[in-house]
Amino acid sequence: MNQEILKANLSDIPELSQMMKDFYAIDFYPFDEKLTVENFQKFINEGKYGDCFKILLEGEIAGYIILVKYFSFEFGGEIFFLDELFVKPEFQGKSLGKKALEFVKNYSVENNFKVVLLEIENHNDKAKRLYEHYGFQNHKRSLMILKN
């Protein structure tokens, strides 16, 4: 089985946007297609915010990863936030999530990021077990949000 993880490019945006729409629908998150396309264009073009990767299986886009860069004094410097990891339902069960997490771990080490953080839906036990298998741990803090 030929699996690859490659940086996404602008021509991938329509498919990335559709996958994000499908991902958000799982938990009834709002989705604005126009804003999403604009955000992908900015994120991919500028590169300063982080990296977007496409997960390929036999040359077909099967999912995506979004890693956002930021700086944390608490964690000792630059860190990644695993903002999104999605594998299309028809490609699940083919170890692509595992491959994606191995990739994230290796990529963060190779690029000298101190920590990888992520958030997870409380009801998603399957994903939580997968993350724990790759060394992610619950943090003693909870996220809070202030929307503008």
Short mmCIF file of N, CA and C in Angstrom, two decimals, residues 62-121:
data_model
loop_
_atom_site.label_atom_id
_atom_site.label_comp_id
_atom_site.label_asym_id
_atom_site.label_seq_id
_atom_site.Cartn_x
_atom_site.Cartn_y
_atom_site.Cartn_z
N ALA A 62 -6.39 11.25 0.95
CA ALA A 62 -7.20 10.50 1.90
C ALA A 62 -7.45 11.27 3.18
N GLY A 63 -6.74 12.37 3.37
CA GLY A 63 -6.89 13.15 4.59
C GLY A 63 -5.93 14.32 4.59
N TYR A 64 -5.90 15.01 5.73
CA TYR A 64 -5.01 16.16 5.85
C TYR A 64 -4.57 16.37 7.29
N ILE A 65 -3.49 17.14 7.43
CA ILE A 65 -2.92 17.51 8.73
C ILE A 65 -2.66 19.01 8.69
N ILE A 66 -3.02 19.72 9.73
CA ILE A 66 -2.66 21.12 9.86
C ILE A 66 -1.89 21.30 11.16
N LEU A 67 -0.65 21.77 11.02
CA LEU A 67 0.22 22.07 12.17
C LEU A 67 0.43 23.57 12.23
N VAL A 68 0.07 24.18 13.35
CA VAL A 68 0.19 25.61 13.54
C VAL A 68 1.38 25.88 14.46
N LYS A 69 2.22 26.83 14.06
CA LYS A 69 3.40 27.19 14.85
C LYS A 69 3.05 28.28 15.85
N TYR A 70 3.58 28.15 17.04
CA TYR A 70 3.57 29.29 17.94
C TYR A 70 4.66 29.13 18.98
N PHE A 71 4.88 30.20 19.72
CA PHE A 71 5.99 30.28 20.67
C PHE A 71 5.42 30.22 22.08
N SER A 72 6.05 29.42 22.94
CA SER A 72 5.59 29.31 24.31
C SER A 72 6.79 29.35 25.26
N PHE A 73 6.78 30.32 26.14
CA PHE A 73 7.84 30.36 27.16
C PHE A 73 7.73 29.15 28.07
N GLU A 74 6.50 28.80 28.42
CA GLU A 74 6.27 27.67 29.32
C GLU A 74 6.89 26.39 28.79
N PHE A 75 6.79 26.17 27.48
CA PHE A 75 7.28 24.93 26.89
C PHE A 75 8.66 25.07 26.27
N GLY A 76 9.29 26.23 26.44
CA GLY A 76 10.69 26.35 26.07
C GLY A 76 10.99 26.79 24.65
N GLY A 77 10.02 27.39 23.97
CA GLY A 77 10.31 27.89 22.62
C GLY A 77 9.19 27.59 21.65
N GLU A 78 9.59 27.30 20.41
CA GLU A 78 8.60 27.05 19.36
C GLU A 78 7.90 25.71 19.57
N ILE A 79 6.59 25.73 19.41
CA ILE A 79 5.81 24.51 19.53
C ILE A 79 4.83 24.42 18.37
N PHE A 80 4.34 23.22 18.15
CA PHE A 80 3.30 22.99 17.15
C PHE A 80 1.99 22.73 17.87
N PHE A 81 0.93 23.23 17.28
CA PHE A 81 -0.41 22.86 17.69
C PHE A 81 -0.99 22.03 16.55
N LEU A 82 -1.31 20.78 16.83
CA LEU A 82 -1.93 19.91 15.82
C LEU A 82 -3.39 20.35 15.74
N ASP A 83 -3.62 21.32 14.86
CA ASP A 83 -4.93 21.95 14.76
C ASP A 83 -5.97 21.01 14.18
N GLU A 84 -5.56 20.26 13.17
CA GLU A 84 -6.51 19.33 12.56
C GLU A 84 -5.78 18.11 12.01
N LEU A 85 -6.41 16.97 12.19
CA LEU A 85 -5.99 15.71 11.58
C LEU A 85 -7.27 15.00 11.19
N PHE A 86 -7.42 14.78 9.89
CA PHE A 86 -8.64 14.17 9.39
C PHE A 86 -8.29 13.13 8.34
N VAL A 87 -8.94 11.98 8.46
CA VAL A 87 -8.85 10.93 7.43
C VAL A 87 -10.29 10.65 6.98
N LYS A 88 -10.49 10.69 5.68
CA LYS A 88 -11.83 10.43 5.14
C LYS A 88 -12.34 9.08 5.62
N PRO A 89 -13.63 8.97 5.90
CA PRO A 89 -14.19 7.71 6.41
C PRO A 89 -13.85 6.49 5.56
N GLU A 90 -13.87 6.63 4.23
CA GLU A 90 -13.59 5.49 3.37
C GLU A 90 -12.13 5.04 3.41
N PHE A 91 -11.26 5.84 4.04
CA PHE A 91 -9.85 5.48 4.15
C PHE A 91 -9.46 5.11 5.59
N GLN A 92 -10.41 5.19 6.50
CA GLN A 92 -10.11 4.85 7.89
C GLN A 92 -9.91 3.34 8.00
N GLY A 93 -9.13 2.92 9.00
CA GLY A 93 -8.83 1.51 9.19
C GLY A 93 -7.67 1.03 8.35
N LYS A 94 -6.95 1.94 7.71
CA LYS A 94 -5.81 1.58 6.86
C LYS A 94 -4.51 2.11 7.45
N SER A 95 -4.51 2.41 8.74
CA SER A 95 -3.34 2.89 9.49
C SER A 95 -2.86 4.27 9.08
N LEU A 96 -3.71 5.05 8.40
CA LEU A 96 -3.30 6.40 7.99
C LEU A 96 -3.20 7.35 9.19
N GLY A 97 -4.06 7.21 10.17
CA GLY A 97 -3.96 8.02 11.38
C GLY A 97 -2.66 7.76 12.11
N LYS A 98 -2.28 6.49 12.19
CA LYS A 98 -1.01 6.13 12.82
C LYS A 98 0.17 6.71 12.05
N LYS A 99 0.13 6.59 10.74
CA LYS A 99 1.19 7.14 9.91
C LYS A 99 1.27 8.65 10.07
N ALA A 100 0.11 9.30 10.15
CA ALA A 100 0.07 10.75 10.32
C ALA A 100 0.70 11.17 11.64
N LEU A 101 0.41 10.46 12.71
CA LEU A 101 0.98 10.82 14.02
C LEU A 101 2.48 10.53 14.07
N GLU A 102 2.93 9.46 13.44
CA GLU A 102 4.37 9.22 13.34
C GLU A 102 5.03 10.36 12.58
N PHE A 103 4.39 10.80 11.50
CA PHE A 103 4.90 11.90 10.71
C PHE A 103 4.99 13.17 11.56
N VAL A 104 3.92 13.50 12.28
CA VAL A 104 3.89 14.70 13.12
C VAL A 104 5.00 14.66 14.15
N LYS A 105 5.16 13.53 14.79
CA LYS A 105 6.21 13.39 15.80
C LYS A 105 7.59 13.60 15.18
N ASN A 106 7.87 12.93 14.09
CA ASN A 106 9.17 13.05 13.44
C ASN A 106 9.40 14.46 12.89
N TYR A 107 8.39 15.03 12.28
CA TYR A 107 8.50 16.37 11.70
C TYR A 107 8.78 17.41 12.79
N SER A 108 8.12 17.27 13.93
CA SER A 108 8.34 18.23 15.01
C SER A 108 9.75 18.10 15.57
N VAL A 109 10.27 16.89 15.69
CA VAL A 109 11.64 16.70 16.18
C VAL A 109 12.65 17.24 15.16
N GLU A 110 12.47 16.90 13.89
CA GLU A 110 13.38 17.35 12.84
C GLU A 110 13.44 18.87 12.73
N ASN A 111 12.34 19.54 13.08
CA ASN A 111 12.27 20.99 12.97
C ASN A 111 12.42 21.70 14.31
N ASN A 112 12.89 20.97 15.32
CA ASN A 112 13.24 21.50 16.65
C ASN A 112 12.08 22.15 17.40
N PHE A 113 10.89 21.60 17.22
CA PHE A 113 9.76 22.07 18.00
C PHE A 113 9.74 21.29 19.32
N LYS A 114 9.53 22.01 20.41
CA LYS A 114 9.66 21.44 21.75
C LYS A 114 8.50 20.54 22.13
N VAL A 115 7.31 20.88 21.65
CA VAL A 115 6.09 20.21 22.09
C VAL A 115 5.10 20.21 20.94
N VAL A 116 4.24 19.20 20.92
CA VAL A 116 3.07 19.21 20.04
C VAL A 116 1.84 19.14 20.95
N LEU A 117 0.99 20.12 20.83
CA LEU A 117 -0.27 20.15 21.57
C LEU A 117 -1.41 19.83 20.62
N LEU A 118 -2.50 19.35 21.16
CA LEU A 118 -3.70 19.15 20.37
C LEU A 118 -4.91 19.24 21.28
N GLU A 119 -6.06 19.43 20.66
CA GLU A 119 -7.31 19.35 21.40
C GLU A 119 -8.11 18.19 20.83
N ILE A 120 -8.96 17.64 21.65
CA ILE A 120 -9.74 16.49 21.22
C ILE A 120 -11.15 16.60 21.79
N GLU A 121 -12.11 16.17 21.01
CA GLU A 121 -13.48 16.13 21.50
C GLU A 121 -13.56 15.08 22.61
#
